Amino acid sequence: MTADDVSLSTLLLSFLALILASAYFSSSETGMMSLNRYRMNHLRRSNHPGAVRASRLLEKPDKLIGVILIGNNFVNFLAASIATSIAIILLGEPAPIATAVVLTLIVLIFAEVTPKTIAALYPEKIAYPSSLLLGFLLKVLYPVVWVVNTVSNSLVRLLGFHPQGDANDQQLNQEELRTVVYESESRLPKKHQGMLLNILDLEKTQVDEIMVPRNEVQGLDIEDDVEDMVEQIASAQHTRLPVFKKDINSIIGILHMRSAGRLIKIENLNKASIVQETIEPYFIPETTPLHTQLFNFQSKKLRMAVVVDEFGAVKGIVTLEDILEEIVGEFTTDLADSSKDIHAQKDGSYLIDGSTSIRDINRILSWDLDSESANTLNGLLMEILQSIPDSVVGIKLDGYYAEILQVKDNVLRTVKMWEADRQEALPFADPE
């Protein structure tokens, strides 16, 4: 059939239809590949018909791309043939260069850039409706798609790649999950965002970083007089107390204040009665990650654990509340004001107890102190000084200054700290 046999209007309408078909295939490809897989899976579980169809097609991306490219190349080839016929009718000769330039511009603008831009911006609005026709075309053209994919996959393997890709590439690692949470800032309240980020941090935080150190543990020495023990129970500020024999390393049980309340009412209270009310202590290694310990507390229905080092010596106590505070934050409105170890000064500095953990300082003051081996401020400064100072010493840290004010029993008791944007005349020691 020649151009003379077909009217110009028919050719123009056919050409327009083919450009629209090309735009459909181009937008479908971009839309399908731009879909948010996690949102699509959520909609699929909600039985969204478009998401269900798109999910099935994306399970075999090689076949999906195959049917799209076959359809797109076919309609583009027909469009080129019709464009040549239109040029002959209008110009009286083929004019291949002019036809190629005009056709390229038309295809580029109307069948490629514009539809793909729209699909990239609104993938769900394009991909889900398109999946209906794509699924039908895949069934109709399956023999052709199979041949094309067989040859294509052979070439992919020849180049050293797997046709189905790497399944691990579709999974988010921790840092990628963190990025997703950050990017959800406009949809998530700041507090909820912080909780999600804290949950992600549980995996890389160990119990020895948040535990109450052994020198701060309040407990009952079973060797003390019963009267002294009763007085300790009555003035206890915690719901559970470790009971030990002479030394904290010899913990024999955990006493709950609910049981202790009954003990106080007994007239002839003896040590055996106190020990009988205790529960067996739960020991855990200091290297246990917080997320693991959280599940352990849940499975064992316990709320307190005794942290021990590799030699079995007690290092401290960790509770379920300590881990929950790592997620939701301290159970108070003003952390800096409520902390017994950190005291804000009028000049903008802070007086900090040397036993305060680095994690608590960072969380309460929104600082970024860092140490590879030390868990407390005392350990961090000792790590830098490599000696115990006998006078006031100032230390430069990355972005912070520290002034050691009090040393007692070979431990840094009181340290004055502030951020680097404030400076005072002190003999600072450079850690480097």
Short mmCIF file of N, CA and C in Angstrom, two decimals, residues 255-371:
data_model
loop_
_atom_site.label_atom_id
_atom_site.label_comp_id
_atom_site.label_asym_id
_atom_site.label_seq_id
_atom_site.Cartn_x
_atom_site.Cartn_y
_atom_site.Cartn_z
N LEU A 255 15.66 -8.50 95.66
CA LEU A 255 14.51 -8.28 96.53
C LEU A 255 13.60 -7.21 95.94
N HIS A 256 12.33 -7.57 95.74
CA HIS A 256 11.35 -6.61 95.24
C HIS A 256 10.73 -5.87 96.42
N MET A 257 10.51 -4.57 96.25
CA MET A 257 9.97 -3.76 97.34
C MET A 257 8.56 -4.20 97.74
N ARG A 258 7.87 -4.87 96.82
CA ARG A 258 6.54 -5.38 97.17
C ARG A 258 6.67 -6.46 98.25
N SER A 259 7.68 -7.30 98.10
CA SER A 259 7.95 -8.32 99.12
C SER A 259 8.54 -7.69 100.36
N ALA A 260 9.38 -6.66 100.16
CA ALA A 260 10.02 -6.00 101.30
C ALA A 260 8.99 -5.34 102.21
N GLY A 261 7.90 -4.86 101.62
CA GLY A 261 6.85 -4.24 102.43
C GLY A 261 6.25 -5.22 103.42
N ARG A 262 6.12 -6.47 102.99
CA ARG A 262 5.60 -7.50 103.91
C ARG A 262 6.63 -7.82 105.00
N LEU A 263 7.91 -7.78 104.62
CA LEU A 263 8.96 -8.11 105.59
C LEU A 263 9.01 -7.12 106.74
N ILE A 264 8.84 -5.85 106.41
CA ILE A 264 8.93 -4.81 107.43
C ILE A 264 7.88 -5.00 108.52
N LYS A 265 6.74 -5.59 108.15
CA LYS A 265 5.64 -5.78 109.11
C LYS A 265 5.88 -6.97 110.05
N ILE A 266 6.85 -7.82 109.71
CA ILE A 266 7.14 -8.98 110.56
C ILE A 266 7.87 -8.52 111.83
N GLU A 267 7.39 -8.95 112.98
CA GLU A 267 7.98 -8.49 114.24
C GLU A 267 9.38 -9.07 114.44
N ASN A 268 9.52 -10.36 114.34
CA ASN A 268 10.81 -11.00 114.57
C ASN A 268 11.47 -11.34 113.23
N LEU A 269 11.75 -10.31 112.48
CA LEU A 269 12.35 -10.49 111.15
C LEU A 269 13.79 -10.99 111.29
N ASN A 270 14.14 -11.97 110.47
CA ASN A 270 15.52 -12.45 110.45
C ASN A 270 16.05 -12.48 109.03
N LYS A 271 17.33 -12.72 108.90
CA LYS A 271 17.97 -12.68 107.58
C LYS A 271 17.45 -13.78 106.66
N ALA A 272 17.13 -14.93 107.25
CA ALA A 272 16.63 -16.04 106.44
C ALA A 272 15.32 -15.66 105.75
N SER A 273 14.48 -14.89 106.45
CA SER A 273 13.21 -14.46 105.86
C SER A 273 13.45 -13.51 104.69
N ILE A 274 14.46 -12.66 104.84
CA ILE A 274 14.78 -11.72 103.76
C ILE A 274 15.28 -12.48 102.53
N VAL A 275 16.19 -13.42 102.75
CA VAL A 275 16.73 -14.21 101.63
C VAL A 275 15.64 -15.01 100.96
N GLN A 276 14.69 -15.52 101.76
CA GLN A 276 13.61 -16.34 101.21
C GLN A 276 12.71 -15.55 100.27
N GLU A 277 12.61 -14.24 100.49
CA GLU A 277 11.76 -13.39 99.65
C GLU A 277 12.44 -12.95 98.35
N THR A 278 13.71 -13.22 98.23
CA THR A 278 14.43 -12.80 97.02
C THR A 278 14.18 -13.78 95.88
N ILE A 279 14.39 -13.29 94.66
CA ILE A 279 14.35 -14.16 93.48
C ILE A 279 15.77 -14.34 92.97
N GLU A 280 15.97 -15.39 92.21
CA GLU A 280 17.31 -15.70 91.72
C GLU A 280 17.82 -14.59 90.81
N PRO A 281 19.06 -14.14 91.00
CA PRO A 281 19.60 -13.07 90.14
C PRO A 281 19.78 -13.55 88.70
N TYR A 282 19.61 -12.64 87.79
CA TYR A 282 19.73 -12.92 86.35
C TYR A 282 20.99 -12.23 85.84
N PHE A 283 22.00 -13.01 85.49
CA PHE A 283 23.29 -12.48 85.06
C PHE A 283 23.37 -12.44 83.53
N ILE A 284 23.95 -11.36 83.02
CA ILE A 284 24.13 -11.22 81.57
C ILE A 284 25.53 -10.68 81.28
N PRO A 285 26.11 -11.03 80.14
CA PRO A 285 27.43 -10.47 79.78
C PRO A 285 27.34 -9.00 79.41
N GLU A 286 28.42 -8.29 79.65
CA GLU A 286 28.44 -6.84 79.41
C GLU A 286 28.32 -6.47 77.94
N THR A 287 28.59 -7.42 77.05
CA THR A 287 28.56 -7.13 75.61
C THR A 287 27.20 -7.38 74.97
N THR A 288 26.19 -7.70 75.77
CA THR A 288 24.86 -7.98 75.21
C THR A 288 24.27 -6.73 74.57
N PRO A 289 23.87 -6.80 73.28
CA PRO A 289 23.23 -5.64 72.64
C PRO A 289 21.88 -5.34 73.29
N LEU A 290 21.48 -4.08 73.27
CA LEU A 290 20.24 -3.70 73.94
C LEU A 290 19.02 -4.37 73.33
N HIS A 291 18.99 -4.50 71.99
CA HIS A 291 17.79 -5.09 71.38
C HIS A 291 17.66 -6.56 71.79
N THR A 292 18.79 -7.25 71.96
CA THR A 292 18.75 -8.64 72.43
C THR A 292 18.27 -8.71 73.87
N GLN A 293 18.79 -7.81 74.70
CA GLN A 293 18.40 -7.83 76.11
C GLN A 293 16.94 -7.45 76.30
N LEU A 294 16.44 -6.57 75.45
CA LEU A 294 15.03 -6.20 75.54
C LEU A 294 14.14 -7.42 75.31
N PHE A 295 14.48 -8.23 74.30
CA PHE A 295 13.72 -9.45 74.03
C PHE A 295 13.92 -10.47 75.15
N ASN A 296 15.13 -10.51 75.72
CA ASN A 296 15.38 -11.45 76.82
C ASN A 296 14.54 -11.09 78.04
N PHE A 297 14.46 -9.80 78.36
CA PHE A 297 13.60 -9.38 79.47
C PHE A 297 12.15 -9.80 79.21
N GLN A 298 11.72 -9.62 77.96
CA GLN A 298 10.34 -9.94 77.61
C GLN A 298 10.07 -11.44 77.72
N SER A 299 10.98 -12.25 77.19
CA SER A 299 10.76 -13.70 77.19
C SER A 299 10.87 -14.30 78.59
N LYS A 300 11.76 -13.76 79.42
CA LYS A 300 11.95 -14.29 80.77
C LYS A 300 11.04 -13.62 81.79
N LYS A 301 10.30 -12.58 81.34
CA LYS A 301 9.40 -11.84 82.24
C LYS A 301 10.15 -11.29 83.44
N LEU A 302 11.31 -10.70 83.17
CA LEU A 302 12.14 -10.08 84.21
C LEU A 302 12.34 -8.60 83.89
N ARG A 303 12.75 -7.84 84.91
CA ARG A 303 12.93 -6.40 84.71
C ARG A 303 14.30 -5.91 85.15
N MET A 304 15.13 -6.79 85.72
CA MET A 304 16.46 -6.39 86.16
C MET A 304 17.46 -7.49 85.85
N ALA A 305 18.67 -7.08 85.47
CA ALA A 305 19.73 -8.03 85.20
C ALA A 305 21.03 -7.51 85.80
N VAL A 306 21.87 -8.45 86.23
CA VAL A 306 23.19 -8.11 86.76
C VAL A 306 24.21 -8.28 85.64
N VAL A 307 24.94 -7.22 85.34
CA VAL A 307 25.90 -7.22 84.24
C VAL A 307 27.25 -7.69 84.77
N VAL A 308 27.84 -8.69 84.12
CA VAL A 308 29.15 -9.21 84.54
C VAL A 308 30.13 -9.13 83.37
N ASP A 309 31.43 -9.07 83.71
CA ASP A 309 32.45 -9.03 82.66
C ASP A 309 32.87 -10.45 82.31
N GLU A 310 33.93 -10.56 81.50
CA GLU A 310 34.35 -11.88 81.02
C GLU A 310 34.89 -12.77 82.14
N PHE A 311 35.25 -12.17 83.28
CA PHE A 311 35.76 -12.94 84.41
C PHE A 311 34.68 -13.25 85.44
N GLY A 312 33.46 -12.81 85.17
CA GLY A 312 32.35 -13.07 86.08
C GLY A 312 32.17 -12.04 87.16
N ALA A 313 32.99 -10.99 87.15
CA ALA A 313 32.86 -9.93 88.15
C ALA A 313 31.71 -9.01 87.79
N VAL A 314 30.97 -8.58 88.81
CA VAL A 314 29.83 -7.70 88.60
C VAL A 314 30.30 -6.32 88.16
N LYS A 315 29.72 -5.83 87.07
CA LYS A 315 30.06 -4.49 86.57
C LYS A 315 28.96 -3.48 86.84
N GLY A 316 27.74 -3.96 87.01
CA GLY A 316 26.65 -3.03 87.25
C GLY A 316 25.30 -3.70 87.13
N ILE A 317 24.27 -2.87 87.09
CA ILE A 317 22.89 -3.32 87.01
C ILE A 317 22.21 -2.64 85.83
N VAL A 318 21.42 -3.40 85.07
CA VAL A 318 20.62 -2.80 84.01
C VAL A 318 19.18 -3.27 84.18
N THR A 319 18.25 -2.36 83.93
CA THR A 319 16.83 -2.69 84.09
C THR A 319 16.09 -2.48 82.77
N LEU A 320 14.89 -3.02 82.73
CA LEU A 320 14.04 -2.83 81.56
C LEU A 320 13.77 -1.34 81.34
N GLU A 321 13.59 -0.61 82.44
CA GLU A 321 13.34 0.84 82.33
C GLU A 321 14.51 1.57 81.68
N ASP A 322 15.74 1.11 81.97
CA ASP A 322 16.92 1.74 81.36
C ASP A 322 16.87 1.62 79.84
N ILE A 323 16.47 0.44 79.35
CA ILE A 323 16.41 0.23 77.90
C ILE A 323 15.26 1.02 77.29
N LEU A 324 14.12 1.04 77.99
CA LEU A 324 12.98 1.81 77.47
C LEU A 324 13.31 3.29 77.39
N GLU A 325 14.10 3.78 78.34
CA GLU A 325 14.50 5.19 78.30
C GLU A 325 15.40 5.49 77.12
N GLU A 326 16.12 4.47 76.64
CA GLU A 326 16.93 4.66 75.44
C GLU A 326 16.05 4.87 74.21
N ILE A 327 14.80 4.38 74.29
CA ILE A 327 13.87 4.52 73.16
C ILE A 327 13.05 5.79 73.28
N VAL A 328 12.42 5.97 74.42
CA VAL A 328 11.48 7.10 74.56
C VAL A 328 12.11 8.31 75.24
N GLY A 329 13.34 8.17 75.76
CA GLY A 329 13.97 9.27 76.46
C GLY A 329 13.67 9.21 77.95
N GLU A 330 14.33 10.09 78.68
CA GLU A 330 14.11 10.14 80.13
C GLU A 330 12.65 10.49 80.42
N PHE A 331 12.13 9.92 81.51
CA PHE A 331 10.75 10.18 81.90
C PHE A 331 10.64 11.49 82.67
N THR A 332 11.02 12.58 82.00
CA THR A 332 10.96 13.91 82.59
C THR A 332 10.92 14.92 81.47
N THR A 333 10.54 16.14 81.77
CA THR A 333 10.39 17.15 80.73
C THR A 333 11.67 17.90 80.45
N ASP A 334 12.50 18.15 81.47
CA ASP A 334 13.73 18.91 81.28
C ASP A 334 14.89 18.06 81.77
N LEU A 335 15.56 17.40 80.85
CA LEU A 335 16.58 16.43 81.22
C LEU A 335 17.75 17.07 81.95
N ALA A 336 18.23 18.21 81.46
CA ALA A 336 19.40 18.84 82.06
C ALA A 336 19.11 19.28 83.49
N ASP A 337 17.89 19.77 83.74
CA ASP A 337 17.55 20.24 85.08
C ASP A 337 17.35 19.07 86.04
N SER A 338 16.84 17.94 85.53
CA SER A 338 16.47 16.83 86.41
C SER A 338 17.64 15.90 86.69
N SER A 339 18.68 15.91 85.89
CA SER A 339 19.78 14.99 86.07
C SER A 339 20.56 15.33 87.33
N LYS A 340 20.81 14.31 88.16
CA LYS A 340 21.56 14.54 89.39
C LYS A 340 23.05 14.61 89.12
N ASP A 341 23.47 14.23 87.92
CA ASP A 341 24.89 14.22 87.59
C ASP A 341 25.32 15.39 86.71
N ILE A 342 24.37 16.11 86.14
CA ILE A 342 24.69 17.22 85.24
C ILE A 342 23.97 18.47 85.74
N HIS A 343 24.74 19.50 86.02
CA HIS A 343 24.16 20.73 86.58
C HIS A 343 24.52 21.91 85.69
N ALA A 344 23.50 22.56 85.13
CA ALA A 344 23.72 23.72 84.27
C ALA A 344 24.15 24.92 85.10
N GLN A 345 25.12 25.69 84.57
CA GLN A 345 25.61 26.89 85.22
C GLN A 345 25.11 28.13 84.47
N LYS A 346 25.13 29.26 85.16
CA LYS A 346 24.63 30.50 84.55
C LYS A 346 25.47 30.94 83.36
N ASP A 347 26.76 30.58 83.35
CA ASP A 347 27.63 31.01 82.25
C ASP A 347 27.52 30.11 81.02
N GLY A 348 26.60 29.13 81.06
CA GLY A 348 26.41 28.25 79.91
C GLY A 348 27.20 26.96 79.98
N SER A 349 28.02 26.81 81.01
CA SER A 349 28.78 25.58 81.17
C SER A 349 27.99 24.58 82.02
N TYR A 350 28.56 23.39 82.22
CA TYR A 350 27.89 22.35 83.01
C TYR A 350 28.89 21.72 83.96
N LEU A 351 28.47 21.49 85.19
CA LEU A 351 29.25 20.70 86.14
C LEU A 351 28.75 19.27 86.04
N ILE A 352 29.66 18.37 85.69
CA ILE A 352 29.27 16.99 85.40
C ILE A 352 30.03 16.03 86.30
N ASP A 353 29.32 15.08 86.87
CA ASP A 353 29.95 14.03 87.66
C ASP A 353 30.77 13.14 86.73
N GLY A 354 31.98 12.80 87.15
CA GLY A 354 32.86 12.01 86.30
C GLY A 354 32.33 10.63 85.97
N SER A 355 31.43 10.11 86.82
CA SER A 355 30.89 8.77 86.58
C SER A 355 29.73 8.77 85.57
N THR A 356 29.33 9.95 85.10
CA THR A 356 28.22 10.03 84.15
C THR A 356 28.61 9.37 82.83
N SER A 357 27.71 8.57 82.30
CA SER A 357 28.02 7.89 81.03
C SER A 357 28.04 8.88 79.88
N ILE A 358 28.88 8.58 78.90
CA ILE A 358 28.99 9.45 77.72
C ILE A 358 27.66 9.49 76.98
N ARG A 359 26.95 8.37 76.95
CA ARG A 359 25.65 8.33 76.27
C ARG A 359 24.66 9.27 76.94
N ASP A 360 24.66 9.31 78.28
CA ASP A 360 23.74 10.21 78.98
C ASP A 360 24.08 11.66 78.70
N ILE A 361 25.36 11.99 78.69
CA ILE A 361 25.78 13.37 78.41
C ILE A 361 25.33 13.77 77.01
N ASN A 362 25.58 12.89 76.05
CA ASN A 362 25.20 13.20 74.66
C ASN A 362 23.69 13.34 74.52
N ARG A 363 22.94 12.48 75.19
CA ARG A 363 21.49 12.52 75.05
C ARG A 363 20.89 13.74 75.76
N ILE A 364 21.37 14.02 76.97
CA ILE A 364 20.79 15.11 77.75
C ILE A 364 21.17 16.47 77.20
N LEU A 365 22.44 16.62 76.78
CA LEU A 365 22.93 17.92 76.32
C LEU A 365 22.95 18.05 74.80
N SER A 366 22.55 16.98 74.09
CA SER A 366 22.59 16.96 72.62
C SER A 366 24.01 17.23 72.12
N TRP A 367 24.98 16.62 72.79
CA TRP A 367 26.38 16.74 72.39
C TRP A 367 26.78 15.53 71.56
N ASP A 368 28.05 15.50 71.18
CA ASP A 368 28.55 14.42 70.33
C ASP A 368 29.92 13.96 70.81
N LEU A 369 30.05 13.71 72.11
CA LEU A 369 31.29 13.17 72.64
C LEU A 369 31.47 11.75 72.12
N ASP A 370 32.71 11.36 71.89
CA ASP A 370 32.94 10.05 71.30
C ASP A 370 34.16 9.40 71.93
N SER A 371 34.06 8.10 72.18
CA SER A 371 35.19 7.34 72.70
C SER A 371 35.06 5.90 72.24
#
